[in-house]
Amino acid sequence: MRVDNYGAELQSYATQEVMNRMGYEAEIIDYIFYKNPLHSKEKVSYPFYPYPLKNRLKEWANLVLSKVNQLRHIEAEKERRSRFEAFHSSYNRFSPKQYKRYSELYANPPEYDAYCVGSDQVWNPRCYTNLSPYFLTFAPKDAIKFSYASSFGVSSLPASAKSQYAQCLENLSLISVREPDGVRIVRELTGREAQHVADPTLLLSSQEWQIVQKPVEGLPDKYVLVYELHPLQSIMDLAQRIASENGCKVVRLCKATSDIREAENVVNVVSAGPSEFVYLFLHAAAVVTNSFHGTAFSINFKKDFYCVISRKLTNNSRQLGLLSMCGLLDRVVYDHEAMPSLASLKIDYAEASAKLNVFVEKSKQYIKRAIDGE
């Protein structure tokens, strides 16, 4: 939480909202993520396994570059942050205490009947921080502790991290993960069977998501939405083709204010918050994305879409697992390979929605079983 990331904020809200709708009282432990300026680093908060220096240098360089670029759009950055904060204050319930340090969380942990971690990439070994809190090791030993749709964010763990991950996973009463690769990793590390469950954003219907949407000014009447985590020229090329065929423009939702790229016939949305993210997906004529949550919201909102991914990346399992489960692998387009015929853009969602509904119901039953101890 409080990382100003669309996927992280929306899945956190969805987890809490779904649990509330199921009759539980849920709140979010306000533990500040290590990339937030409010987080105070200390020795015990450094990674619990030997962290490769090249990864650290790459993260540091990307952070510096992002900060420099943000200075060029400082007003937009302020507006974006205010919209994230407005979303937090309007829709999230946080623990009374905010934890800015690792040691604060362990010295005075909040008290609940049950503790849940997830979802999103809370177990990603590329995070330069001690991940122990995300295995709920601060909670009382005899408490109910479970994960919901937690993600490793990678298809395999570094060898140097495996023993620590195995130890941390044993702290959880029940384990569920967001991707099939996560099921395999947990089995290899612990011999336990994790349940594959739906990302929490899929547990809320499109009608339930409409509650949090807020309109975005200056949009064309009809648009193809582009949302990319890793810029690929093939994404924009495909979006432009779809827009041209359908007489509309391309709207690009920038993942950060440092991510503006000007192009002909493209409207950049720079300062959207989570509510504006939902609005943009709800009202898009079509979507082209390489983001997991871009894919998830496209499916949930029954949009015509393509997921354009690169074979060079190692974290495609998130999108591929979801698309496979829904029977929508024909939505995958690989970078630098043949582009699809636009005649195949339209999606018949009858079968996909039926499969998704079954998956969602099983996922909700997992939450009930985990909390009630059944």
CSV table of C-alpha atoms in Angstrom, one decimal:
chain,number,residue,atom,x,y,z
A,1,MET,CA,0.0,0.0,0.0
A,2,ARG,CA,0.9,3.7,-0.4
A,3,VAL,CA,3.1,2.9,-3.4
A,4,ASP,CA,1.1,5.0,-5.9
A,5,ASN,CA,0.8,1.9,-8.1
A,6,TYR,CA,-2.5,1.2,-9.7
A,7,GLY,CA,-2.4,-2.6,-9.4
A,8,ALA,CA,-1.2,-2.6,-5.8
A,9,GLU,CA,-3.8,0.0,-4.6
A,10,LEU,CA,-6.8,-1.5,-6.5
A,11,GLN,CA,-6.1,-5.1,-5.4
A,12,SER,CA,-5.6,-3.9,-1.8
A,13,TYR,CA,-9.0,-2.1,-1.9
A,14,ALA,CA,-10.7,-5.1,-3.5
A,15,THR,CA,-9.4,-7.6,-0.9
A,16,GLN,CA,-10.7,-5.4,1.9
A,17,GLU,CA,-14.0,-4.7,0.1
A,18,VAL,CA,-14.7,-8.4,-0.7
A,19,MET,CA,-14.0,-9.4,2.9
A,20,ASN,CA,-16.4,-6.7,4.2
A,21,ARG,CA,-19.1,-7.9,1.7
A,22,MET,CA,-18.6,-11.4,3.0
A,23,GLY,CA,-19.5,-10.2,6.5
A,24,TYR,CA,-16.0,-9.7,8.0
A,25,GLU,CA,-14.5,-6.5,9.4
A,26,ALA,CA,-11.3,-5.9,7.4
A,27,GLU,CA,-8.7,-3.2,7.6
A,28,ILE,CA,-5.3,-2.7,6.1
A,29,ILE,CA,-2.2,-2.7,8.2
A,30,ASP,CA,-0.6,0.6,7.4
A,31,TYR,CA,3.0,-0.7,7.0
A,32,ILE,CA,4.8,1.8,4.7
A,33,PHE,CA,6.4,0.1,1.7
A,34,TYR,CA,10.2,0.6,1.4
A,35,LYS,CA,10.0,2.7,-1.8
A,36,ASN,CA,7.7,5.2,0.0
A,37,PRO,CA,9.7,8.3,1.2
A,38,LEU,CA,8.0,7.9,4.7
A,39,HIS,CA,9.6,4.5,5.1
A,40,SER,CA,12.6,4.5,7.5
A,41,LYS,CA,15.3,2.0,6.5
A,42,GLU,CA,17.2,0.1,9.2
A,43,LYS,CA,19.6,-2.8,9.3
A,44,VAL,CA,16.9,-5.4,10.1
A,45,SER,CA,14.8,-4.2,7.1
A,46,TYR,CA,17.4,-5.1,4.5
A,47,PRO,CA,16.7,-8.2,2.3
A,48,PHE,CA,16.8,-11.5,4.1
A,49,TYR,CA,19.0,-13.1,1.4
A,50,PRO,CA,22.1,-12.1,-0.5
A,51,TYR,CA,20.8,-9.4,-2.9
A,52,PRO,CA,22.7,-9.2,-6.2
A,53,LEU,CA,24.5,-5.8,-6.5
A,54,LYS,CA,23.5,-5.5,-10.1
A,55,ASN,CA,19.8,-5.6,-9.2
A,56,ARG,CA,20.3,-3.0,-6.5
A,57,LEU,CA,22.2,-0.7,-8.9
A,58,LYS,CA,19.5,-1.2,-11.5
A,59,GLU,CA,16.7,-0.3,-9.0
A,60,TRP,CA,18.6,2.7,-7.8
A,61,ALA,CA,19.3,4.0,-11.3
A,62,ASN,CA,15.6,3.6,-12.3
A,63,LEU,CA,14.5,5.4,-9.1
A,64,VAL,CA,16.9,8.3,-9.8
A,65,LEU,CA,15.8,8.5,-13.4
A,66,SER,CA,12.1,8.5,-12.4
A,67,LYS,CA,12.7,11.3,-9.9
A,68,VAL,CA,14.5,13.4,-12.4
A,69,ASN,CA,11.7,12.9,-15.0
A,70,GLN,CA,9.0,13.7,-12.4
A,71,LEU,CA,10.6,17.1,-11.8
A,72,ARG,CA,9.7,18.0,-15.4
A,73,HIS,CA,6.0,17.3,-14.5
A,74,ILE,CA,5.8,18.4,-10.9
A,75,GLU,CA,2.3,19.8,-11.0
A,76,ALA,CA,1.0,16.6,-12.6
A,77,GLU,CA,2.8,14.6,-10.0
A,78,LYS,CA,1.2,16.5,-7.2
A,79,GLU,CA,-2.2,16.0,-8.8
A,80,ARG,CA,-1.6,12.3,-9.2
A,81,ARG,CA,-0.5,11.9,-5.6
A,82,SER,CA,-3.5,13.8,-4.3
A,83,ARG,CA,-5.8,11.4,-6.3
A,84,PHE,CA,-4.2,8.4,-4.7
A,85,GLU,CA,-4.6,9.9,-1.3
A,86,ALA,CA,-8.2,10.8,-2.0
A,87,PHE,CA,-8.8,7.1,-3.0
A,88,HIS,CA,-7.2,5.9,0.3
A,89,SER,CA,-9.2,8.3,2.5
A,90,SER,CA,-12.5,7.5,0.6
A,91,TYR,CA,-12.3,3.8,0.2
A,92,ASN,CA,-9.7,2.2,2.5
A,93,ARG,CA,-9.8,1.5,6.2
A,94,PHE,CA,-6.3,1.5,7.7
A,95,SER,CA,-5.0,0.3,11.1
A,96,PRO,CA,-4.9,3.1,13.7
A,97,LYS,CA,-1.1,3.0,13.9
A,98,GLN,CA,1.1,3.6,10.9
A,99,TYR,CA,4.3,1.6,10.8
A,100,LYS,CA,7.2,3.4,9.2
A,101,ARG,CA,9.9,1.0,10.4
A,102,TYR,CA,10.3,-2.7,10.3
A,103,SER,CA,11.1,-2.8,14.0
A,104,GLU,CA,8.0,-0.8,14.9
A,105,LEU,CA,5.8,-3.5,13.4
A,106,TYR,CA,7.5,-6.3,15.3
A,107,ALA,CA,7.7,-4.4,18.6
A,108,ASN,CA,4.0,-3.4,18.6
A,109,PRO,CA,2.0,-5.5,16.0
A,110,PRO,CA,-1.7,-4.8,15.5
A,111,GLU,CA,-4.1,-7.4,17.1
A,112,TYR,CA,-6.7,-9.2,14.9
A,113,ASP,CA,-8.6,-12.5,14.9
A,114,ALA,CA,-7.0,-13.3,11.5
A,115,TYR,CA,-4.1,-12.0,9.4
A,116,CYS,CA,-4.0,-12.1,5.6
A,117,VAL,CA,-1.2,-11.1,3.2
A,118,GLY,CA,-1.6,-10.4,-0.4
A,119,SER,CA,-2.0,-10.0,-3.1
A,120,ASP,CA,0.2,-8.6,-5.9
A,121,GLN,CA,4.0,-9.2,-5.9
A,122,VAL,CA,4.5,-9.2,-2.1
A,123,TRP,CA,6.9,-12.1,-2.3
A,124,ASN,CA,9.0,-10.7,-5.2
A,125,PRO,CA,12.7,-11.5,-4.5
A,126,ARG,CA,13.7,-8.4,-6.5
A,127,CYS,CA,12.3,-6.1,-3.7
A,128,TYR,CA,15.2,-4.5,-1.8
A,129,THR,CA,13.7,-5.0,1.6
A,130,ASN,CA,13.2,-7.7,4.2
A,131,LEU,CA,10.1,-9.6,3.1
A,132,SER,CA,9.4,-11.3,6.4
A,133,PRO,CA,6.4,-9.0,7.2
A,134,TYR,CA,4.8,-10.2,4.0
A,135,PHE,CA,4.8,-13.7,5.5
A,136,LEU,CA,3.1,-12.4,8.6
A,137,THR,CA,6.0,-13.3,10.9
A,138,PHE,CA,5.1,-10.4,13.2
A,139,ALA,CA,1.7,-11.9,14.1
A,140,PRO,CA,1.1,-14.1,17.1
A,141,LYS,CA,2.3,-17.6,16.7
A,142,ASP,CA,-1.1,-19.2,17.2
A,143,ALA,CA,-3.1,-16.7,15.1
A,144,ILE,CA,-4.8,-17.5,11.9
A,145,LYS,CA,-2.4,-16.4,9.2
A,146,PHE,CA,-3.0,-17.0,5.5
A,147,SER,CA,-2.1,-15.6,2.1
A,148,TYR,CA,-4.5,-14.5,-0.6
A,149,ALA,CA,-3.4,-14.4,-4.2
A,150,SER,CA,0.2,-13.6,-3.2
A,151,SER,CA,2.6,-13.5,-6.1
A,152,PHE,CA,6.3,-14.2,-6.4
A,153,GLY,CA,6.4,-12.1,-9.5
A,154,VAL,CA,9.0,-14.4,-11.1
A,155,SER,CA,8.9,-18.0,-12.4
A,156,SER,CA,11.8,-19.1,-10.2
A,157,LEU,CA,13.6,-18.0,-7.0
A,158,PRO,CA,17.3,-17.3,-6.6
A,159,ALA,CA,19.0,-20.4,-5.1
A,160,SER,CA,20.4,-18.2,-2.3
A,161,ALA,CA,16.8,-17.2,-1.2
A,162,LYS,CA,15.1,-20.6,-1.2
A,163,SER,CA,15.8,-21.7,2.4
A,164,GLN,CA,14.6,-18.4,3.8
A,165,TYR,CA,11.4,-18.5,1.7
A,166,ALA,CA,10.7,-22.1,2.7
A,167,GLN,CA,11.0,-21.1,6.4
A,168,CYS,CA,8.8,-18.1,6.0
A,169,LEU,CA,6.1,-20.0,4.1
A,170,GLU,CA,5.8,-22.4,7.0
A,171,ASN,CA,4.5,-19.5,9.1
A,172,LEU,CA,1.2,-19.5,7.1
A,173,SER,CA,-1.8,-21.6,8.0
A,174,LEU,CA,-3.0,-21.7,4.4
A,175,ILE,CA,-1.3,-20.5,1.3
A,176,SER,CA,-2.9,-19.3,-1.9
A,177,VAL,CA,-1.2,-17.7,-4.9
A,178,ARG,CA,-2.1,-15.8,-8.0
A,179,GLU,CA,-0.4,-17.9,-10.6
A,180,PRO,CA,0.2,-21.5,-11.4
A,181,ASP,CA,3.9,-20.9,-11.2
A,182,GLY,CA,3.4,-19.9,-7.6
A,183,VAL,CA,1.7,-23.2,-6.8
A,184,ARG,CA,4.8,-25.0,-8.2
A,185,ILE,CA,7.3,-22.8,-6.3
A,186,VAL,CA,5.5,-23.4,-3.0
A,187,ARG,CA,5.4,-27.2,-3.6
A,188,GLU,CA,9.1,-27.3,-4.5
A,189,LEU,CA,10.0,-25.3,-1.4
A,190,THR,CA,7.7,-26.8,1.2
A,191,GLY,CA,5.9,-29.9,-0.2
A,192,ARG,CA,2.6,-28.1,0.5
A,193,GLU,CA,-0.2,-27.5,-2.0
A,194,ALA,CA,-1.0,-23.8,-2.4
A,195,GLN,CA,-4.4,-23.0,-3.9
A,196,HIS,CA,-4.5,-21.0,-7.2
A,197,VAL,CA,-7.0,-18.2,-6.7
A,198,ALA,CA,-8.3,-15.2,-8.6
A,199,ASP,CA,-6.6,-11.8,-8.2
A,200,PRO,CA,-8.8,-9.8,-5.8
A,201,THR,CA,-9.7,-7.3,-8.5
A,202,LEU,CA,-11.6,-10.1,-10.2
A,203,LEU,CA,-13.7,-10.8,-7.1
A,204,LEU,CA,-15.6,-7.5,-7.6
A,205,SER,CA,-18.0,-7.3,-10.5
A,206,SER,CA,-17.9,-4.5,-13.1
A,207,GLN,CA,-21.0,-3.1,-11.4
A,208,GLU,CA,-19.3,-3.1,-8.0
A,209,TRP,CA,-16.2,-1.4,-9.5
A,210,GLN,CA,-18.4,1.5,-10.8
A,211,ILE,CA,-18.8,2.7,-7.2
A,212,VAL,CA,-15.2,4.0,-7.2
A,213,GLN,CA,-14.8,5.3,-10.7
A,214,LYS,CA,-14.2,9.0,-11.3
A,215,PRO,CA,-14.4,10.7,-14.8
A,216,VAL,CA,-11.3,11.8,-16.6
A,217,GLU,CA,-11.6,15.2,-18.5
A,218,GLY,CA,-10.5,15.7,-22.0
A,219,LEU,CA,-11.1,12.2,-23.3
A,220,PRO,CA,-12.3,11.6,-26.9
A,221,ASP,CA,-15.8,10.2,-27.2
A,222,LYS,CA,-14.4,6.8,-28.3
A,223,TYR,CA,-10.9,5.5,-27.6
A,224,VAL,CA,-8.6,2.6,-27.6
A,225,LEU,CA,-6.9,2.4,-24.2
A,226,VAL,CA,-3.2,1.6,-23.9
A,227,TYR,CA,-1.7,0.6,-20.5
A,228,GLU,CA,1.8,-0.7,-20.5
A,229,LEU,CA,4.3,-1.5,-17.8
A,230,HIS,CA,7.1,-2.1,-20.2
A,231,PRO,CA,7.0,0.1,-23.3
A,232,LEU,CA,6.8,-1.9,-26.5
A,233,GLN,CA,6.4,-0.2,-29.9
A,234,SER,CA,4.2,-3.1,-31.1
A,235,ILE,CA,1.6,-2.2,-28.4
A,236,MET,CA,1.2,1.3,-29.8
A,237,ASP,CA,1.3,0.1,-33.4
A,238,LEU,CA,-1.5,-2.4,-32.7
A,239,ALA,CA,-3.5,0.2,-30.8
A,240,GLN,CA,-3.1,2.7,-33.7
A,241,ARG,CA,-4.4,0.1,-36.1
A,242,ILE,CA,-7.4,-0.6,-34.0
A,243,ALA,CA,-8.1,3.1,-33.6
A,244,SER,CA,-7.8,3.7,-37.3
A,245,GLU,CA,-10.2,0.9,-38.2
A,246,ASN,CA,-12.8,2.1,-35.7
A,247,GLY,CA,-12.5,5.9,-36.3
A,248,CYS,CA,-11.2,6.8,-32.8
A,249,LYS,CA,-8.1,7.9,-30.9
A,250,VAL,CA,-5.7,6.2,-28.7
A,251,VAL,CA,-5.6,7.1,-25.0
A,252,ARG,CA,-2.4,6.1,-23.1
A,253,LEU,CA,-2.7,5.7,-19.4
A,254,CYS,CA,0.8,6.5,-18.1
A,255,LYS,CA,2.0,4.3,-15.3
A,256,ALA,CA,3.8,7.4,-13.8
A,257,THR,CA,4.2,11.0,-14.6
A,258,SER,CA,7.8,10.2,-15.7
A,259,ASP,CA,6.4,7.9,-18.4
A,260,ILE,CA,5.0,10.4,-20.9
A,261,ARG,CA,5.7,9.6,-24.6
A,262,GLU,CA,4.2,11.9,-27.2
A,263,ALA,CA,2.8,10.4,-30.4
A,264,GLU,CA,0.4,11.4,-33.1
A,265,ASN,CA,-3.3,10.7,-32.4
A,266,VAL,CA,-2.4,9.8,-28.8
A,267,VAL,CA,-3.9,11.4,-25.6
A,268,ASN,CA,-1.6,10.9,-22.6
A,269,VAL,CA,-3.4,10.6,-19.3
A,270,VAL,CA,-0.7,11.5,-16.8
A,271,SER,CA,-2.2,12.2,-13.4
A,272,ALA,CA,-4.9,9.6,-13.0
A,273,GLY,CA,-5.5,8.0,-9.6
A,274,PRO,CA,-7.0,4.5,-9.0
A,275,SER,CA,-10.6,5.8,-9.5
A,276,GLU,CA,-9.6,7.3,-12.8
A,277,PHE,CA,-7.9,4.0,-13.8
A,278,VAL,CA,-11.2,2.2,-13.3
A,279,TYR,CA,-13.1,4.8,-15.3
A,280,LEU,CA,-10.7,4.6,-18.2
A,281,PHE,CA,-11.1,0.8,-18.4
A,282,LEU,CA,-14.8,0.9,-18.0
A,283,HIS,CA,-15.3,3.3,-20.9
A,284,ALA,CA,-12.7,2.1,-23.4
A,285,ALA,CA,-13.8,0.8,-26.7
A,286,ALA,CA,-10.9,-1.7,-26.7
A,287,VAL,CA,-7.7,-2.2,-24.7
A,288,VAL,CA,-4.1,-3.1,-25.7
A,289,THR,CA,-1.9,-3.9,-22.7
A,290,ASN,CA,1.0,-5.9,-21.3
A,291,SER,CA,0.1,-5.4,-17.7
A,292,PHE,CA,-1.4,-8.2,-15.5
A,293,HIS,CA,-4.0,-5.9,-14.0
A,294,GLY,CA,-4.6,-4.3,-17.4
A,295,THR,CA,-5.5,-7.8,-18.6
A,296,ALA,CA,-7.5,-8.6,-15.5
A,297,PHE,CA,-9.7,-5.5,-15.7
A,298,SER,CA,-10.2,-6.0,-19.5
A,299,ILE,CA,-11.5,-9.4,-18.8
A,300,ASN,CA,-13.6,-8.4,-15.8
A,301,PHE,CA,-15.2,-5.5,-17.8
A,302,LYS,CA,-15.6,-7.7,-20.9
A,303,LYS,CA,-13.5,-5.5,-23.2
A,304,ASP,CA,-12.1,-6.4,-26.6
A,305,PHE,CA,-8.4,-6.5,-25.9
A,306,TYR,CA,-5.0,-7.9,-26.7
A,307,CYS,CA,-2.2,-8.6,-24.3
A,308,VAL,CA,1.2,-7.9,-26.0
A,309,ILE,CA,4.1,-9.5,-24.3
A,310,SER,CA,7.8,-10.1,-25.0
A,311,ARG,CA,9.3,-13.6,-24.9
A,312,LYS,CA,12.4,-12.0,-23.3
A,313,LEU,CA,10.7,-11.3,-20.0
A,314,THR,CA,10.5,-13.9,-17.3
A,315,ASN,CA,7.3,-12.8,-15.6
A,316,ASN,CA,4.7,-13.4,-18.3
A,317,SER,CA,3.2,-16.3,-16.3
A,318,ARG,CA,0.9,-13.9,-14.5
A,319,GLN,CA,-0.9,-12.9,-17.7
A,320,LEU,CA,-0.7,-16.3,-19.3
A,321,GLY,CA,-2.1,-18.1,-16.3
A,322,LEU,CA,-5.1,-15.9,-16.2
A,323,LEU,CA,-5.7,-16.0,-19.9
A,324,SER,CA,-5.3,-19.8,-20.0
A,325,MET,CA,-7.8,-20.2,-17.2
A,326,CYS,CA,-10.4,-18.1,-19.0
A,327,GLY,CA,-9.7,-19.8,-22.4
A,328,LEU,CA,-8.5,-16.5,-23.8
A,329,LEU,CA,-4.9,-17.4,-24.9
A,330,ASP,CA,-5.8,-16.2,-28.4
A,331,ARG,CA,-5.6,-12.7,-26.9
A,332,VAL,CA,-1.8,-13.1,-26.6
A,333,VAL,CA,0.4,-11.3,-29.1
A,334,TYR,CA,4.1,-11.6,-28.9
A,335,ASP,CA,6.4,-8.7,-29.6
A,336,HIS,CA,8.2,-8.7,-32.9
A,337,GLU,CA,5.9,-11.5,-34.2
A,338,ALA,CA,2.9,-11.5,-36.5
A,339,MET,CA,0.2,-9.1,-35.5
A,340,PRO,CA,-3.4,-10.4,-35.3
A,341,SER,CA,-6.1,-9.7,-37.9
A,342,LEU,CA,-8.4,-7.1,-36.6
A,343,ALA,CA,-11.3,-9.3,-37.6
A,344,SER,CA,-10.4,-11.3,-34.5
A,345,LEU,CA,-10.7,-8.3,-32.1
A,346,LYS,CA,-14.3,-9.1,-30.9
A,347,ILE,CA,-14.5,-11.5,-28.0
A,348,ASP,CA,-17.4,-13.8,-27.2
A,349,TYR,CA,-17.3,-13.7,-23.4
A,350,ALA,CA,-19.9,-16.4,-22.7
A,351,GLU,CA,-17.4,-19.2,-22.1
A,352,ALA,CA,-14.7,-17.0,-20.5
A,353,SER,CA,-17.1,-15.4,-18.1
A,354,ALA,CA,-18.6,-18.8,-17.0
A,355,LYS,CA,-15.0,-20.1,-16.3
A,356,LEU,CA,-14.2,-16.9,-14.4
A,357,ASN,CA,-17.3,-17.1,-12.3
A,358,VAL,CA,-16.4,-20.6,-11.2
A,359,PHE,CA,-12.9,-19.5,-10.4
A,360,VAL,CA,-14.1,-16.5,-8.4
A,361,GLU,CA,-16.6,-18.5,-6.3
A,362,LYS,CA,-13.8,-21.0,-5.4
A,363,SER,CA,-11.6,-18.1,-4.5
A,364,LYS,CA,-14.2,-16.7,-2.2
A,365,GLN,CA,-14.7,-20.1,-0.5
A,366,TYR,CA,-11.0,-20.2,0.1
A,367,ILE,CA,-11.2,-16.8,2.0
A,368,LYS,CA,-14.1,-18.1,4.1
A,369,ARG,CA,-12.3,-21.4,4.9
A,370,ALA,CA,-9.1,-19.5,5.8
A,371,ILE,CA,-10.8,-17.0,8.2
A,372,ASP,CA,-13.3,-19.4,9.8
A,373,GLY,CA,-10.8,-22.1,10.2
A,374,GLU,CA,-13.0,-24.7,8.5
